[in-house]
Short mmCIF file of C-alpha atoms and ligand atoms in Angstrom, two decimals:
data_model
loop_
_atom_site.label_atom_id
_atom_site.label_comp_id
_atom_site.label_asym_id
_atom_site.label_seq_id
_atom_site.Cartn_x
_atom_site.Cartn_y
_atom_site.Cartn_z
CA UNK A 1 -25.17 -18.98 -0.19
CA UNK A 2 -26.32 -19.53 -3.80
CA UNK A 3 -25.34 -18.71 -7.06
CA UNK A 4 -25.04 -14.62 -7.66
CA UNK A 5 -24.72 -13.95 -11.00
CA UNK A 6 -22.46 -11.10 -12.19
CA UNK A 7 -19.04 -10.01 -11.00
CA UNK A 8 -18.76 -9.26 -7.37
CA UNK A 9 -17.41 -6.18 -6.42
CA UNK A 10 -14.58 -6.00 -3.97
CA UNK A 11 -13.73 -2.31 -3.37
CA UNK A 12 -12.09 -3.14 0.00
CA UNK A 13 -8.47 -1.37 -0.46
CA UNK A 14 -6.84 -4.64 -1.17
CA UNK A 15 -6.90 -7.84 -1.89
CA UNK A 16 -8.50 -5.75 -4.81
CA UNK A 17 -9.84 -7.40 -8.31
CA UNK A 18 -7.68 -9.64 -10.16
CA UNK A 19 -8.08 -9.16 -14.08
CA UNK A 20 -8.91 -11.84 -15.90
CA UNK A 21 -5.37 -11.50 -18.07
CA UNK A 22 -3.14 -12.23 -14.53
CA UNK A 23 -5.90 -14.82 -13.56
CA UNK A 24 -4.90 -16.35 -17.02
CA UNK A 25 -1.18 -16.15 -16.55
CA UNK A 26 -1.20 -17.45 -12.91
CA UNK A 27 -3.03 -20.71 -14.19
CA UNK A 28 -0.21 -21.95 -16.28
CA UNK A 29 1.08 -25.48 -14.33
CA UNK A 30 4.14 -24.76 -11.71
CA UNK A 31 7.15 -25.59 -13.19
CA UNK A 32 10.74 -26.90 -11.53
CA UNK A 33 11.90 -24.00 -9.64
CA UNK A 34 15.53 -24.90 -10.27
CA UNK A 35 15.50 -25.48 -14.13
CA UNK A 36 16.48 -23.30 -16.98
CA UNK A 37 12.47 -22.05 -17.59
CA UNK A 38 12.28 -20.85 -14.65
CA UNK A 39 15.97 -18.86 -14.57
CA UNK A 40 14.53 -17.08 -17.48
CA UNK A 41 11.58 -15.94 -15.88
CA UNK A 42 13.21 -15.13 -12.83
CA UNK A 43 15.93 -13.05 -14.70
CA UNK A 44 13.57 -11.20 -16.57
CA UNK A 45 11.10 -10.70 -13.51
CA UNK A 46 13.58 -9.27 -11.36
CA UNK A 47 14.57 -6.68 -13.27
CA UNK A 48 11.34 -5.50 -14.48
CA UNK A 49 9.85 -4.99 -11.12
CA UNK A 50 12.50 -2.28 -10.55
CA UNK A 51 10.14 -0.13 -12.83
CA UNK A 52 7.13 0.03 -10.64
CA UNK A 53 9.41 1.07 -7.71
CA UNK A 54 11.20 3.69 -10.01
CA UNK A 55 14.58 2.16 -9.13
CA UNK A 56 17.60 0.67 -10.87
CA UNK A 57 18.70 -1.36 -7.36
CA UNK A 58 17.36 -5.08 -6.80
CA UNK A 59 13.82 -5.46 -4.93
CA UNK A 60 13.62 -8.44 -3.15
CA UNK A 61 10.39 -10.59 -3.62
CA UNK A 62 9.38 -12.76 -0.53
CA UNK A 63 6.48 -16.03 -0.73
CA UNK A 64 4.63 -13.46 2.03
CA UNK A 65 2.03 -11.02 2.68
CA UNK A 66 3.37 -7.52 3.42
CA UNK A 67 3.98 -8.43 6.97
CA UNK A 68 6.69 -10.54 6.22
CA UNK A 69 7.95 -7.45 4.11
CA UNK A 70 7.66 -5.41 7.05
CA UNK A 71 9.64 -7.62 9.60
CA UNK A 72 11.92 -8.34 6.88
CA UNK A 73 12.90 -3.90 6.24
CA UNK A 74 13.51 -4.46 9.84
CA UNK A 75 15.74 -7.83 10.64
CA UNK A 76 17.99 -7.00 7.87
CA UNK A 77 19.09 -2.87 8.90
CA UNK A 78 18.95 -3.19 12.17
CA UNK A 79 20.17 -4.17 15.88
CA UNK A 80 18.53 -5.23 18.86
CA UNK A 81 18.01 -1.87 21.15
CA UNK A 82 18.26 0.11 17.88
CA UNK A 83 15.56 3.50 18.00
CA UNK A 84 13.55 4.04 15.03
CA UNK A 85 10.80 7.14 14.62
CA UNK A 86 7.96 5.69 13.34
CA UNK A 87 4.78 8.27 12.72
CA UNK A 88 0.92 7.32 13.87
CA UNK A 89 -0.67 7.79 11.12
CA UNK A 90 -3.14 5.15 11.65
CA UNK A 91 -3.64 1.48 12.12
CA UNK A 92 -1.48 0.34 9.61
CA UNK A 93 2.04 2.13 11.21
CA UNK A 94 0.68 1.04 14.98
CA UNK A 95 0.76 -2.17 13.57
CA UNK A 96 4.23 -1.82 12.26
CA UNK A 97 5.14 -0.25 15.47
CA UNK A 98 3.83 -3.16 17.65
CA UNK A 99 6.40 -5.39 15.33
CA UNK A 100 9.23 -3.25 15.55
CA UNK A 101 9.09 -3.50 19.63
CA UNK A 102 8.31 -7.16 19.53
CA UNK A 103 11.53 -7.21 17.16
CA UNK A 104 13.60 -5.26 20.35
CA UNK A 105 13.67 -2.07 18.84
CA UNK A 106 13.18 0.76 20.84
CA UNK A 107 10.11 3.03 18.87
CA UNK A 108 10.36 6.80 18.85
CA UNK A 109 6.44 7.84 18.36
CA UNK A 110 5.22 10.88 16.99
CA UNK A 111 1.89 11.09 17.98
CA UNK A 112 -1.12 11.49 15.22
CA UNK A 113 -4.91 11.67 15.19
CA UNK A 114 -5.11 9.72 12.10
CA UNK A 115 -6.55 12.15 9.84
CA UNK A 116 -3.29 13.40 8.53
CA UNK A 117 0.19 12.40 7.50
CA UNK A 118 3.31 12.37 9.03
CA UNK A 119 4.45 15.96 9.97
CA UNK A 120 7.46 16.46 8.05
CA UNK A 121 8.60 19.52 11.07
CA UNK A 122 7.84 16.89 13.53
CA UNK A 123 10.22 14.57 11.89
CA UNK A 124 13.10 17.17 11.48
CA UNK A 125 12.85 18.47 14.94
CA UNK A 126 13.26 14.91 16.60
CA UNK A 127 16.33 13.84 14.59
CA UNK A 128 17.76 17.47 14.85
CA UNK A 129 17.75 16.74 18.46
CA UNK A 130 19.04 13.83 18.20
CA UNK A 131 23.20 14.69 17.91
CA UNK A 132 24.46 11.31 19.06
CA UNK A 133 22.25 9.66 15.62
CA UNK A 134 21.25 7.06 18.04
CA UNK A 135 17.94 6.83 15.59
CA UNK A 136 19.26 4.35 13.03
CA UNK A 137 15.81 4.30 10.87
CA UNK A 138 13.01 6.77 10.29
CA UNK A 139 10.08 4.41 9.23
CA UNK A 140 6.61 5.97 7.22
CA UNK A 141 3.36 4.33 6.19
CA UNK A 142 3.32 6.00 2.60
CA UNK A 143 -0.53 6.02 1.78
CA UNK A 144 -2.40 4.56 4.94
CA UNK A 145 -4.93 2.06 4.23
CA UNK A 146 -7.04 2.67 7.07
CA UNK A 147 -7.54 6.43 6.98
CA UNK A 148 -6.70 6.96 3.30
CA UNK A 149 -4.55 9.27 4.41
CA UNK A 150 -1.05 10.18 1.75
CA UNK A 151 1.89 11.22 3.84
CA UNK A 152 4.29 13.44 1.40
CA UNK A 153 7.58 11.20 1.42
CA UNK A 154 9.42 13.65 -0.74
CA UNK A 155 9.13 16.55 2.12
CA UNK A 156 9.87 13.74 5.18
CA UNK A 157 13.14 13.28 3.00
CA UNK A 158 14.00 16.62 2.68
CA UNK A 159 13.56 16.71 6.57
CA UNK A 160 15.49 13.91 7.29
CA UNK A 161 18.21 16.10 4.85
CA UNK A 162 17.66 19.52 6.90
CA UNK A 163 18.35 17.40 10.09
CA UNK A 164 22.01 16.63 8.24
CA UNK A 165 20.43 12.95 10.13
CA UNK A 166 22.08 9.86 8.81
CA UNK A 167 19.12 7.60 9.66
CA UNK A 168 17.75 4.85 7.17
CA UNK A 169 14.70 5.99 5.46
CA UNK A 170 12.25 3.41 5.45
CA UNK A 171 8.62 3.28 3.55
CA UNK A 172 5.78 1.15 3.48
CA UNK A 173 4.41 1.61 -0.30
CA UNK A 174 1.82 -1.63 0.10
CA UNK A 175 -1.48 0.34 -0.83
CA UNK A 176 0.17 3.14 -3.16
CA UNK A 177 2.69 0.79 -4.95
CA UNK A 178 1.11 1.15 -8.57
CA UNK A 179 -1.40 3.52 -7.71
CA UNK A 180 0.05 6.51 -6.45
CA UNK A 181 3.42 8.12 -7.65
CA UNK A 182 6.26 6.96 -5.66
CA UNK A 183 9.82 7.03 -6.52
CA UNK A 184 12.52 5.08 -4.66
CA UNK A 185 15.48 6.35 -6.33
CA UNK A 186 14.74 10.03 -6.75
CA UNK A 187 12.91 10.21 -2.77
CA UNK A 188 16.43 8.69 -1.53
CA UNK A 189 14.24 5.57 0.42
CA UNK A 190 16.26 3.02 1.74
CA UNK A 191 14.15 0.33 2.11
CA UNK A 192 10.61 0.25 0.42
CA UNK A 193 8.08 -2.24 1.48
CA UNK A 194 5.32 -3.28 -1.29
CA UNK A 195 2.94 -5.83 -1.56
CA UNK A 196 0.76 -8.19 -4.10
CA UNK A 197 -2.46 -7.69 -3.39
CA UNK A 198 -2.91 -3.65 -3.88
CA UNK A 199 -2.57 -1.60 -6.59
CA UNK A 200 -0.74 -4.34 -8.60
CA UNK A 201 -4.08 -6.16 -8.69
CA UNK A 202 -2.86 -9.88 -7.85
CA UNK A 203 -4.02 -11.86 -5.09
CA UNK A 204 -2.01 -11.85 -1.85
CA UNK A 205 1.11 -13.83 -1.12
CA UNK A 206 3.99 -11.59 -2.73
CA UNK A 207 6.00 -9.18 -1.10
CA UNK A 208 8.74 -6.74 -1.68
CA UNK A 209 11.51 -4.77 0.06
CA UNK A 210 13.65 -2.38 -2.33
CA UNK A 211 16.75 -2.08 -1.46
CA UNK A 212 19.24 0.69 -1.32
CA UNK A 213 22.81 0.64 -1.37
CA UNK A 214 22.95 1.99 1.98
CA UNK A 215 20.30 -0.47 3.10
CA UNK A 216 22.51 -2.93 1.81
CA UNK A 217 25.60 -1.78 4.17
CA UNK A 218 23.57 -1.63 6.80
CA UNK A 219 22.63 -5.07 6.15
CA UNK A 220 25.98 -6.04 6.30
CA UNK A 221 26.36 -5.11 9.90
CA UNK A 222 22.68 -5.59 11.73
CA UNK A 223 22.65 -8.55 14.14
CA UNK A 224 18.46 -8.38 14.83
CA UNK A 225 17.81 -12.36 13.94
CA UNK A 226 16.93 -13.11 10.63
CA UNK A 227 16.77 -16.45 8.29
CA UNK A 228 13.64 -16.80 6.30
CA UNK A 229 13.89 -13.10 5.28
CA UNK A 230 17.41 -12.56 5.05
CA UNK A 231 18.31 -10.03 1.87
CA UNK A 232 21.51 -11.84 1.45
CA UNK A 233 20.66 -15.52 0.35
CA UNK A 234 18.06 -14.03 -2.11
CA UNK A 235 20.23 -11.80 -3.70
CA UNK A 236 22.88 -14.13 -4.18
CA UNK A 237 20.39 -16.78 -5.61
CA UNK A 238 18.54 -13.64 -7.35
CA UNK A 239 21.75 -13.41 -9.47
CA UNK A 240 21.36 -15.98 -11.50
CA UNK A 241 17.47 -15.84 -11.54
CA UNK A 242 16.68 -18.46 -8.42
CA UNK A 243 15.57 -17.86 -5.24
CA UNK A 244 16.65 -19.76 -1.85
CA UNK A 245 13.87 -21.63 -0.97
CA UNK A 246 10.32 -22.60 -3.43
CA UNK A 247 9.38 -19.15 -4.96
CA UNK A 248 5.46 -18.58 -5.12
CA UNK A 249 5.98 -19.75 -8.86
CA UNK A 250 2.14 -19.13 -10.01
CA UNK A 251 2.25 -15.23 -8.62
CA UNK A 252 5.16 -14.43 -10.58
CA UNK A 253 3.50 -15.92 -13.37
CA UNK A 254 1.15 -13.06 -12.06
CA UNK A 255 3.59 -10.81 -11.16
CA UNK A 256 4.88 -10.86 -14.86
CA UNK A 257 1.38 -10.42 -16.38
CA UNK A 258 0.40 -7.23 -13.97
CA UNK A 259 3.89 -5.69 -14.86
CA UNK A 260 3.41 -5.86 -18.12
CA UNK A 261 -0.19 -4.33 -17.43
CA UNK A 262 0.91 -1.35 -15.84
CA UNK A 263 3.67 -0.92 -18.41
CA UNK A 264 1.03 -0.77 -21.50
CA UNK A 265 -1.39 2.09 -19.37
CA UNK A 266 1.79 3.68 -18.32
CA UNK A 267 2.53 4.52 -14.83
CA UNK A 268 1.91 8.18 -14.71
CA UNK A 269 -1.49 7.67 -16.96
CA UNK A 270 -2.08 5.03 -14.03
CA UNK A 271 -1.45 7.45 -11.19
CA UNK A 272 -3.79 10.20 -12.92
CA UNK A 273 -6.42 7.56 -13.12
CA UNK A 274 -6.18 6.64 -9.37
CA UNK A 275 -6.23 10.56 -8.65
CA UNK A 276 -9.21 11.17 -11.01
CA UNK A 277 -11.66 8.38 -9.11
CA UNK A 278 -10.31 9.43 -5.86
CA UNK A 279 -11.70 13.06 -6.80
CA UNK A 280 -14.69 11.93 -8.07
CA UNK A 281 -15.40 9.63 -5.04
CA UNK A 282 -14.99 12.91 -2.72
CA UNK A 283 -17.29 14.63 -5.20
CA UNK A 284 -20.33 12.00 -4.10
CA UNK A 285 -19.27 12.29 -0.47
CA UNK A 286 -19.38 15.86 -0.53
CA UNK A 287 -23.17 15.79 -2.15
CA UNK A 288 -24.03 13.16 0.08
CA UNK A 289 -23.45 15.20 3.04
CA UNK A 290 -20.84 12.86 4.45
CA UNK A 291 -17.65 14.00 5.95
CA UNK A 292 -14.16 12.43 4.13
CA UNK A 293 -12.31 11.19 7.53
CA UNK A 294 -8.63 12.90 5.82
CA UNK A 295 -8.49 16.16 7.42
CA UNK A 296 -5.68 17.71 4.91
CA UNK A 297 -6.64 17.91 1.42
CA UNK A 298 -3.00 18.04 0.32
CA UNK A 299 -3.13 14.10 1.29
CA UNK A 300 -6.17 13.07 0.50
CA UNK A 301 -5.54 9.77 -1.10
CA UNK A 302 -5.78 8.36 -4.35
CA UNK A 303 -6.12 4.55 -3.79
CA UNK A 304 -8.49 4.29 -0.84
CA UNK A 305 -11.54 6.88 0.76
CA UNK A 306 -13.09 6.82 4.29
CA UNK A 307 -16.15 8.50 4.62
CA UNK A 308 -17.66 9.25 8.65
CA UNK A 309 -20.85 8.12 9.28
CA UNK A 310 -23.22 10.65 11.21
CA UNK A 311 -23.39 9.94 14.51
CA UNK A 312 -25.42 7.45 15.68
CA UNK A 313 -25.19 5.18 12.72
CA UNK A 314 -23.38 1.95 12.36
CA UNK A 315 -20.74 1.68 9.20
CA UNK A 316 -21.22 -2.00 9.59
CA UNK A 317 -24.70 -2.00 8.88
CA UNK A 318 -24.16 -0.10 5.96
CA UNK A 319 -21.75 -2.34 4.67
CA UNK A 320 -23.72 -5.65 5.57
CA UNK A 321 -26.93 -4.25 3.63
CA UNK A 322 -24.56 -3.36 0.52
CA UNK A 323 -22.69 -6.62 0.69
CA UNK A 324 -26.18 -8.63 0.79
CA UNK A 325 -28.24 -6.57 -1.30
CA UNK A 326 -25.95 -5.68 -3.89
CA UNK A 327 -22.72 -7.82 -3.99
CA UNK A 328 -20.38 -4.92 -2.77
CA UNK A 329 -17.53 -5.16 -0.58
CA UNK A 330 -16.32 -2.19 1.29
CA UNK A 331 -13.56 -2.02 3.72
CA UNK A 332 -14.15 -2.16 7.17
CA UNK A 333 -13.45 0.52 9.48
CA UNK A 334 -10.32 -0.29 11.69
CA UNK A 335 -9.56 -0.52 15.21
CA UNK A 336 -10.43 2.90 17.27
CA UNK A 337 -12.55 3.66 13.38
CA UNK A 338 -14.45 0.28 13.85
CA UNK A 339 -18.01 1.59 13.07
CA UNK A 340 -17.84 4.87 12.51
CA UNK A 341 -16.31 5.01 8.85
CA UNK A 342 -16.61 2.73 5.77
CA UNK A 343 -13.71 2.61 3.17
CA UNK A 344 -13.92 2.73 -0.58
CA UNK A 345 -11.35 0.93 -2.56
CA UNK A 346 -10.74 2.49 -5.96
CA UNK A 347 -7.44 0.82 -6.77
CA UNK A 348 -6.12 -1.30 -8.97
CA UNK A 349 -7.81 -3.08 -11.99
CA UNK A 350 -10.78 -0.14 -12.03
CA UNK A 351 -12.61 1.90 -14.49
CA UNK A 352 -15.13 4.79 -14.55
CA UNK A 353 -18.36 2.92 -14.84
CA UNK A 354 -16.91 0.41 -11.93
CA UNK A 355 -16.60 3.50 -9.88
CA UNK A 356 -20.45 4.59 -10.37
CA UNK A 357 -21.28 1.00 -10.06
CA UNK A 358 -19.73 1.39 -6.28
CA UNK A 359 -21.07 4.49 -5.04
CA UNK A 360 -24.64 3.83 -7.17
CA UNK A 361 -24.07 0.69 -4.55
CA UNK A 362 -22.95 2.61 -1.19
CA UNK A 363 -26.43 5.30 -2.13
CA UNK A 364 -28.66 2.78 -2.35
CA UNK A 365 -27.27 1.23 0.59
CA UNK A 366 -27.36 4.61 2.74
CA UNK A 367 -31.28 4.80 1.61
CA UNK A 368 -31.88 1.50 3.01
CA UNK A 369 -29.61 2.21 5.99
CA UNK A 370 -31.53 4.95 6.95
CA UNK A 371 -28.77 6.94 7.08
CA UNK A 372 -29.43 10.56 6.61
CA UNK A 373 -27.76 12.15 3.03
CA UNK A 374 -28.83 13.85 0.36
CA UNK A 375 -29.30 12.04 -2.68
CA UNK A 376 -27.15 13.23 -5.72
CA UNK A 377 -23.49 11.52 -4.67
CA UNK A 378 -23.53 9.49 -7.82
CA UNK A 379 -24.47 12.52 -10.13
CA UNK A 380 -21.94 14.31 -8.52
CA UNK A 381 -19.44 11.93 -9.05
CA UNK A 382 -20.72 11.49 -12.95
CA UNK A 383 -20.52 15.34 -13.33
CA UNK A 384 -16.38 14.98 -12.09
CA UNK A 385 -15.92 11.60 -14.47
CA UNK A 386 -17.63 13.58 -17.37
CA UNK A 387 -15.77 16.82 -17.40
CA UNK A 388 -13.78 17.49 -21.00
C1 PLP B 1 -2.47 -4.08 3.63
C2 PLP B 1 -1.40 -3.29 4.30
C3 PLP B 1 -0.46 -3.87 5.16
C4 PLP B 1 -0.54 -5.32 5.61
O1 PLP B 1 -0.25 -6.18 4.62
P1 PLP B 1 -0.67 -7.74 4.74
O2 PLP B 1 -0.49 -8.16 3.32
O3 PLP B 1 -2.06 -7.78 5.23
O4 PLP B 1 0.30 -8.38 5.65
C5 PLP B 1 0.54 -3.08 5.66
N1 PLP B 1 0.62 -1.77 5.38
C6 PLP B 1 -0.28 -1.17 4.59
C7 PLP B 1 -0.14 0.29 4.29
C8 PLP B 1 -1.31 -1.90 4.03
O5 PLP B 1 -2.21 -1.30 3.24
#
């Protein structure tokens, strides 16, 4: 393909734009991983990155997508046969499902259509009935990246409470980490899963589990496998600043820039930004005519839309015209949604006028799709962005 001039715009919900200030930082050369500049960074690093997870406890970082963060919430709590209640939410917990069972754990599944959270009633009623406690973790996709769907971890908690259930509480933060308010201390998680490539706007290849102290006694007892992601060899190295094997030295570089980043905007100014384009990107979907796939407006999501196509009309198509004609990336839609929505990424590194850029880019690209809307989505939007 040749030259196109201009930035490109990636509004899939994640990888999601790196700023040019963590590009800089992450270009510095690699230095020894076991010398005194490094210790320093590592011992500052590791305790700032407690902020973004509101927590005071040590986060683990892994060289890993957040996959590896996933197995790794797993192998280090639990036991082979162990039952966990996972809630289908959408692709991203069937995903996280289909590793727990691969893992040997035994997967209590409340059922979802995908267009709304995790039923907090649903939760409490399973582990009420559950006397023995043979559940030993209750596991929930925090903001789902496929649906952009936000389940409400606070009330899940206060379920798991009501049930008087002594399960871990386990939550995959990887597209609301840095986006969306989440609080790992206060929301008594035991484990939180996080990621690079989301809201803390580097490129993949860093992931996190948070790590409570329960967590940690768990740990001390689970005999599920575990080597490469073992808690307990990076937290002993993580004590003096080092990690057990090569750390991803150039993300933390990264890491360290996008921390400092978020600190600067402020986390709660960063959340009410990420709530304010979300609002303003269901404003253009509701004058366009298109349905927002989240059925429950009390979890609509902040980080990531989905918008339905009418029937009969290929989200693909849409998003090959937009990517061709106007250098716009949306996310695809996902398994059983493959076709039938397209997903807008407004996460991360992102402004107001990138946000009209986007939908000026998915209207022009429903005109030439032949898709039937009505034509005002970006004014509409505008209107929201402008209001006093
Ligand atoms: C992106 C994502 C994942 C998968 O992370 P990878 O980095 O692709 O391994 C898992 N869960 C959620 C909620 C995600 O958004």
């Amino acid at each position: 393909m040749s030259y196109r001039a201009g930035r490109h715009f990636l509004q899939i919900p994640g990888p999601t734009n790196v700023p040019e200030r963590v590009l800089r930082a992450m270009s510095k050369p690699t230095i020894d991983h076991r010398g005194p500049e490094f210790q320093a960074l590592g011992e500052e690093l590791l305790v700032a990155v407690r902020d973004v997870f509101r927590t005071k406890r040590p986060v683990v970082i892994f060289p890993a997508s957040g996959s590896g963060a996933w197995e790794a919430s797993l192998v280090n709590c639990l036991s082979p046969g162990d039952r966990v209640l996972m809630g289908e939410t959408g692709h991203f917990a069937t995903l996280w499902k289909e590793i727990a069972e691969k893992l040997g754990l035994q997967v209590d599944w409340i059922p979802g259509d995908w267009r709304r959270g995790v039923d907090p009633q649903a939760v409490e009623s399973t582990l009420a009935a559950d006397r023995a406690h043979a559940i030993k973790a209750v596991c929930v996709v925090h903001n789902e990246t496929s649906t952009g769907v936000t389940s409400r971890v606070p009330l899940v908690r206060q379920a798991i409470d009501r049930a008087r259930h002594p399960a871990l509480f386990v939550v995959d933060t990887i597209s609301s980490l840095g986006s969306i308010d989440f609080r790992h201390d206060e929301w008594g998680v035991d484990v939180t899963v996080g990621a690079s490539q989301k809201g803390l706007m580097l490129p993949p290849g860093l992931s996190f589990n948070a790590v409570s102290e329960k967590a940690l006694s768990a740990h001390a007892h689970a005999t599920l496998p575990r080597s490469f992601w073992d808690w307990g060899a990076v937290l002993s190295a993580n004590e003096n600043g080092f990690f057990p094997y090569t750390p991803a030295t150039n993300l933390l570089y990264g890491l360290q820039e996008a921390l400092a980043m978020l600190r600067e905007e402020g986390l709660d100014n960063v959340f009410a930004r990420h709530e304010r384009h979300a609002a303003a990107t269901r404003c253009a979907a509701e004058a366009w005519g298109l349905e927002v796939f989240c059925a429950n407006p009390e979890e609509y999501s902040a980080s990531i839309t989905a918008v339905v196509m009418p029937d009969g009309h290929d989200a693909d198509r849409l998003r090959e015209i937009v990517l061709e004609r106007f250098d716009l990336s949306l996310g695809v839609g996902l398994a059983k949604l493959a076709g039938k929505v397209f997903r807008i990424g407004h996460l991360g590194d992102f402004n107001d006028l990138s946000l009209v850029g986007t939908l000026a880019g998915v209207e022009m690209g429903l005109k030439l799709a032949g898709v039937p809307h009505r034509v005002h989505g970006v004014t509409a939007a505008m209107a929201e962005l402008a209001r006093a």
